Amino acid sequence: MPTARETLLEAAHTAVGTQPWAGVRMVDVATAAGVSRQTLYNEFGTKEGLGAALVNRLVEGFVEGAVRAAAEGGRGGADPAASCAAAAAWMLRTARDEPIVRAALTGCWGTPMPLPPESVSAAVRPGEPGTLAATLCERMIDGLSQNGSSGKLGLACEAGVRIALSFVVAPSAGRRDEEAVGQIREVVRALLAQPR
């Protein structure tokens, strides 16, 4: 059974999906979650605290999903290009489907979403998408290197994540995600084939 905190975050996520963050009322979030307003304030303190927790939850879930996709897609690190391509596919799909993740990746926070205050993890503050990309690379490398992956994995992760981020920021007209992921896979393979 989900905790009150999880239920409240889910209710806030639903609310921000239907209206701008400025229009989300704490009383409505509490009612949707089936808890009292006092419980909501006890959990998060303020609306800004709720927004920060929501952003952190979604971005952390995004990073965990990308790391998992990288491990599964590259057979535990045996194929760094496939790992990066799988993480890129996750990144593109999630950024398209989740506006808060897209905002964290691009640094383009607007009124429809909670603008993360100082209490949000440094990796997701506005204007710091490079920090989020670096966090993603570090976690991918940590997850894959435990399985005996290539020494060039850092280069592959950095290139794959940065290219995927460019597709998030400036999507190609008419290009499907699969084409972008294929391009990322080929660039990473070419980089890995170069002598150090």
mmCIF file of C-alpha atoms in Angstrom:
data_model
loop_
_atom_site.group_PDB
_atom_site.id
_atom_site.type_symbol
_atom_site.label_atom_id
_atom_site.label_comp_id
_atom_site.label_asym_id
_atom_site.label_seq_id
_atom_site.Cartn_x
_atom_site.Cartn_y
_atom_site.Cartn_z
ATOM 1 C CA MET A 1 0.000 0.000 0.000
ATOM 2 C CA PRO A 2 1.446 3.401 -0.958
ATOM 3 C CA THR A 3 2.416 5.831 1.771
ATOM 4 C CA ALA A 4 0.680 9.187 2.213
ATOM 5 C CA ARG A 5 3.768 10.854 0.702
ATOM 6 C CA GLU A 6 3.630 8.672 -2.429
ATOM 7 C CA THR A 7 -0.111 9.220 -2.791
ATOM 8 C CA LEU A 8 0.326 12.985 -2.443
ATOM 9 C CA LEU A 9 3.134 13.064 -5.024
ATOM 10 C CA GLU A 10 0.988 11.074 -7.428
ATOM 11 C CA ALA A 11 -1.923 13.470 -6.901
ATOM 12 C CA ALA A 12 0.369 16.467 -7.483
ATOM 13 C CA HIS A 13 1.725 14.833 -10.646
ATOM 14 C CA THR A 14 -1.797 14.286 -11.936
ATOM 15 C CA ALA A 15 -2.740 17.877 -11.099
ATOM 16 C CA VAL A 16 0.257 19.395 -12.890
ATOM 17 C CA GLY A 17 -0.597 17.267 -15.917
ATOM 18 C CA THR A 18 -3.970 18.984 -16.243
ATOM 19 C CA GLN A 19 -3.186 22.584 -15.267
ATOM 20 C CA PRO A 20 -0.276 24.980 -14.733
ATOM 21 C CA TRP A 21 1.567 24.602 -11.438
ATOM 22 C CA ALA A 22 0.415 28.079 -10.384
ATOM 23 C CA GLY A 23 -3.181 26.821 -10.521
ATOM 24 C CA VAL A 24 -2.549 23.705 -8.451
ATOM 25 C CA ARG A 25 -4.020 24.178 -4.983
ATOM 26 C CA MET A 26 -2.779 22.298 -1.954
ATOM 27 C CA VAL A 27 -6.331 21.597 -0.814
ATOM 28 C CA ASP A 28 -7.104 19.955 -4.163
ATOM 29 C CA VAL A 29 -3.970 17.795 -3.997
ATOM 30 C CA ALA A 30 -4.850 16.687 -0.467
ATOM 31 C CA THR A 31 -8.433 15.923 -1.464
ATOM 32 C CA ALA A 32 -7.323 13.927 -4.535
ATOM 33 C CA ALA A 33 -4.922 11.947 -2.349
ATOM 34 C CA GLY A 34 -7.614 11.301 0.247
ATOM 35 C CA VAL A 35 -5.691 12.914 3.107
ATOM 36 C CA SER A 36 -6.072 16.079 5.127
ATOM 37 C CA ARG A 37 -4.406 19.328 4.173
ATOM 38 C CA GLN A 38 -2.494 19.118 7.441
ATOM 39 C CA THR A 39 -0.999 15.788 6.356
ATOM 40 C CA LEU A 40 0.112 17.414 3.108
ATOM 41 C CA TYR A 41 1.738 20.313 4.956
ATOM 42 C CA ASN A 42 3.341 17.932 7.459
ATOM 43 C CA GLU A 43 4.929 15.967 4.590
ATOM 44 C CA PHE A 44 6.127 18.855 2.418
ATOM 45 C CA GLY A 45 5.867 22.060 4.437
ATOM 46 C CA THR A 46 4.912 24.307 1.524
ATOM 47 C CA LYS A 47 3.744 24.150 -2.053
ATOM 48 C CA GLU A 48 7.361 24.764 -3.078
ATOM 49 C CA GLY A 49 8.401 21.760 -0.979
ATOM 50 C CA LEU A 50 5.782 19.644 -2.739
ATOM 51 C CA GLY A 51 7.013 20.879 -6.126
ATOM 52 C CA ALA A 52 10.642 20.152 -5.245
ATOM 53 C CA ALA A 53 9.767 16.641 -4.063
ATOM 54 C CA LEU A 54 7.781 16.011 -7.254
ATOM 55 C CA VAL A 55 10.646 17.185 -9.483
ATOM 56 C CA ASN A 56 13.166 15.108 -7.517
ATOM 57 C CA ARG A 57 10.951 12.005 -7.703
ATOM 58 C CA LEU A 58 10.410 12.265 -11.456
ATOM 59 C CA VAL A 59 14.036 13.029 -12.284
ATOM 60 C CA GLU A 60 15.363 10.297 -10.010
ATOM 61 C CA GLY A 61 12.950 7.844 -11.651
ATOM 62 C CA PHE A 62 14.175 9.019 -15.052
ATOM 63 C CA VAL A 63 17.840 8.457 -14.126
ATOM 64 C CA GLU A 64 17.120 5.020 -12.616
ATOM 65 C CA GLY A 65 15.156 4.037 -15.727
ATOM 66 C CA ALA A 66 17.951 5.148 -18.059
ATOM 67 C CA VAL A 67 20.560 3.224 -16.063
ATOM 68 C CA ARG A 68 18.354 0.125 -16.098
ATOM 69 C CA ALA A 69 17.779 0.505 -19.860
ATOM 70 C CA ALA A 70 21.522 0.840 -20.442
ATOM 71 C CA ALA A 71 22.269 -2.328 -18.475
ATOM 72 C CA GLU A 72 19.552 -4.320 -20.223
ATOM 73 C CA GLY A 73 20.221 -2.926 -23.691
ATOM 74 C CA GLY A 74 23.944 -3.542 -23.626
ATOM 75 C CA ARG A 75 23.941 -6.988 -22.043
ATOM 76 C CA GLY A 76 25.318 -5.676 -18.754
ATOM 77 C CA GLY A 77 27.973 -3.482 -20.367
ATOM 78 C CA ALA A 78 29.271 -6.013 -22.904
ATOM 79 C CA ASP A 79 28.209 -3.701 -25.749
ATOM 80 C CA PRO A 80 28.725 -0.046 -24.720
ATOM 81 C CA ALA A 81 27.183 1.291 -27.933
ATOM 82 C CA ALA A 82 24.016 -0.732 -27.358
ATOM 83 C CA SER A 83 23.973 0.409 -23.715
ATOM 84 C CA CYS A 84 24.152 4.046 -24.777
ATOM 85 C CA ALA A 85 21.536 3.547 -27.482
ATOM 86 C CA ALA A 86 19.148 1.929 -24.993
ATOM 87 C CA ALA A 87 19.673 4.770 -22.505
ATOM 88 C CA ALA A 88 19.147 7.296 -25.314
ATOM 89 C CA ALA A 89 15.882 5.622 -26.312
ATOM 90 C CA TRP A 90 14.714 5.849 -22.697
ATOM 91 C CA MET A 91 15.812 9.477 -22.543
ATOM 92 C CA LEU A 92 13.962 10.469 -25.732
ATOM 93 C CA ARG A 93 10.770 8.618 -24.835
ATOM 94 C CA THR A 94 10.664 9.914 -21.265
ATOM 95 C CA ALA A 95 11.449 13.507 -22.266
ATOM 96 C CA ARG A 96 8.646 13.392 -24.816
ATOM 97 C CA ASP A 97 6.131 11.896 -22.379
ATOM 98 C CA GLU A 98 7.066 13.736 -19.169
ATOM 99 C CA PRO A 99 7.248 17.569 -19.344
ATOM 100 C CA ILE A 100 8.989 17.886 -15.958
ATOM 101 C CA VAL A 101 11.799 15.574 -17.072
ATOM 102 C CA ARG A 102 12.056 17.476 -20.368
ATOM 103 C CA ALA A 103 12.353 20.735 -18.418
ATOM 104 C CA ALA A 104 15.106 19.273 -16.226
ATOM 105 C CA LEU A 105 17.002 18.055 -19.292
ATOM 106 C CA THR A 106 16.720 21.330 -21.183
ATOM 107 C CA GLY A 107 16.661 23.896 -18.389
ATOM 108 C CA CYS A 108 13.459 25.352 -19.876
ATOM 109 C CA TRP A 109 11.137 25.650 -16.893
ATOM 110 C CA GLY A 110 7.830 27.346 -17.513
ATOM 111 C CA THR A 111 4.652 28.202 -15.704
ATOM 112 C CA PRO A 112 2.960 24.849 -16.379
ATOM 113 C CA MET A 113 5.468 23.102 -14.100
ATOM 114 C CA PRO A 114 6.840 23.556 -10.630
ATOM 115 C CA LEU A 115 10.004 25.602 -10.870
ATOM 116 C CA PRO A 116 12.456 23.805 -8.643
ATOM 117 C CA PRO A 117 13.636 25.979 -5.740
ATOM 118 C CA GLU A 118 16.987 25.683 -3.989
ATOM 119 C CA SER A 119 15.809 22.606 -2.069
ATOM 120 C CA VAL A 120 15.762 20.563 -5.271
ATOM 121 C CA SER A 121 18.745 18.350 -5.974
ATOM 122 C CA ALA A 122 21.553 20.332 -7.643
ATOM 123 C CA ALA A 123 21.346 17.955 -10.600
ATOM 124 C CA VAL A 124 17.936 19.300 -11.629
ATOM 125 C CA ARG A 125 18.024 23.017 -10.888
ATOM 126 C CA PRO A 126 16.989 25.307 -13.732
ATOM 127 C CA GLY A 127 19.781 26.056 -16.143
ATOM 128 C CA GLU A 128 21.824 23.039 -15.074
ATOM 129 C CA PRO A 129 20.928 20.285 -17.557
ATOM 130 C CA GLY A 130 24.647 19.567 -17.936
ATOM 131 C CA THR A 131 24.738 18.513 -14.307
ATOM 132 C CA LEU A 132 21.849 16.115 -14.891
ATOM 133 C CA ALA A 133 23.625 14.691 -17.962
ATOM 134 C CA ALA A 134 26.809 14.213 -15.907
ATOM 135 C CA THR A 135 24.825 12.492 -13.129
ATOM 136 C CA LEU A 136 23.245 10.175 -15.682
ATOM 137 C CA CYS A 137 26.662 9.315 -17.187
ATOM 138 C CA GLU A 138 28.185 8.638 -13.761
ATOM 139 C CA ARG A 139 25.368 6.304 -12.754
ATOM 140 C CA MET A 140 25.426 4.480 -16.080
ATOM 141 C CA ILE A 141 29.180 3.966 -15.821
ATOM 142 C CA ASP A 142 28.886 2.795 -12.197
ATOM 143 C CA GLY A 143 26.130 0.343 -13.101
ATOM 144 C CA LEU A 144 27.861 -1.032 -16.165
ATOM 145 C CA SER A 145 31.486 -1.101 -15.028
ATOM 146 C CA GLN A 146 30.630 -3.557 -12.244
ATOM 147 C CA ASN A 147 30.015 -6.068 -15.010
ATOM 148 C CA GLY A 148 33.468 -5.862 -16.631
ATOM 149 C CA SER A 149 32.668 -3.296 -19.322
ATOM 150 C CA SER A 150 35.119 -1.572 -21.626
ATOM 151 C CA GLY A 151 37.550 1.099 -20.437
ATOM 152 C CA LYS A 152 36.098 3.418 -23.071
ATOM 153 C CA LEU A 153 32.689 3.336 -21.438
ATOM 154 C CA GLY A 154 33.037 6.884 -20.101
ATOM 155 C CA LEU A 155 33.534 8.251 -23.599
ATOM 156 C CA ALA A 156 30.648 6.198 -24.949
ATOM 157 C CA CYS A 157 28.274 7.317 -22.191
ATOM 158 C CA GLU A 158 29.215 10.967 -22.502
ATOM 159 C CA ALA A 159 28.784 10.980 -26.277
ATOM 160 C CA GLY A 160 25.539 9.018 -26.230
ATOM 161 C CA VAL A 161 23.917 11.111 -23.522
ATOM 162 C CA ARG A 162 25.023 14.413 -25.069
ATOM 163 C CA ILE A 163 23.743 13.453 -28.517
ATOM 164 C CA ALA A 164 20.447 12.232 -27.056
ATOM 165 C CA LEU A 165 20.155 15.513 -25.175
ATOM 166 C CA SER A 166 20.572 17.387 -28.457
ATOM 167 C CA PHE A 167 17.577 15.467 -29.859
ATOM 168 C CA VAL A 168 15.560 16.406 -26.749
ATOM 169 C CA VAL A 169 16.445 20.095 -27.089
ATOM 170 C CA ALA A 170 16.015 20.263 -30.863
ATOM 171 C CA PRO A 171 13.951 17.323 -32.151
ATOM 172 C CA SER A 172 14.450 16.485 -35.817
ATOM 173 C CA ALA A 173 11.370 17.160 -37.889
ATOM 174 C CA GLY A 174 10.017 13.913 -39.239
ATOM 175 C CA ARG A 175 12.688 11.742 -37.607
ATOM 176 C CA ARG A 176 11.444 8.922 -35.433
ATOM 177 C CA ASP A 177 13.109 8.040 -32.134
ATOM 178 C CA GLU A 178 14.426 4.805 -33.665
ATOM 179 C CA GLU A 179 16.350 6.749 -36.300
ATOM 180 C CA ALA A 180 17.872 9.063 -33.696
ATOM 181 C CA VAL A 181 18.824 6.090 -31.508
ATOM 182 C CA GLY A 182 20.417 4.358 -34.507
ATOM 183 C CA GLN A 183 22.445 7.474 -35.225
ATOM 184 C CA ILE A 184 23.584 7.633 -31.587
ATOM 185 C CA ARG A 185 24.577 3.945 -31.672
ATOM 186 C CA GLU A 186 26.683 4.496 -34.826
ATOM 187 C CA VAL A 187 28.433 7.592 -33.467
ATOM 188 C CA VAL A 188 29.274 5.811 -30.228
ATOM 189 C CA ARG A 189 30.567 2.756 -32.120
ATOM 190 C CA ALA A 190 32.750 5.009 -34.283
ATOM 191 C CA LEU A 191 34.169 6.717 -31.186
ATOM 192 C CA LEU A 192 34.879 3.383 -29.524
ATOM 193 C CA ALA A 193 36.648 2.107 -32.638
ATOM 194 C CA GLN A 194 39.149 4.978 -32.576
ATOM 195 C CA PRO A 195 42.477 4.290 -30.918
ATOM 196 C CA ARG A 196 42.891 6.026 -27.585
#
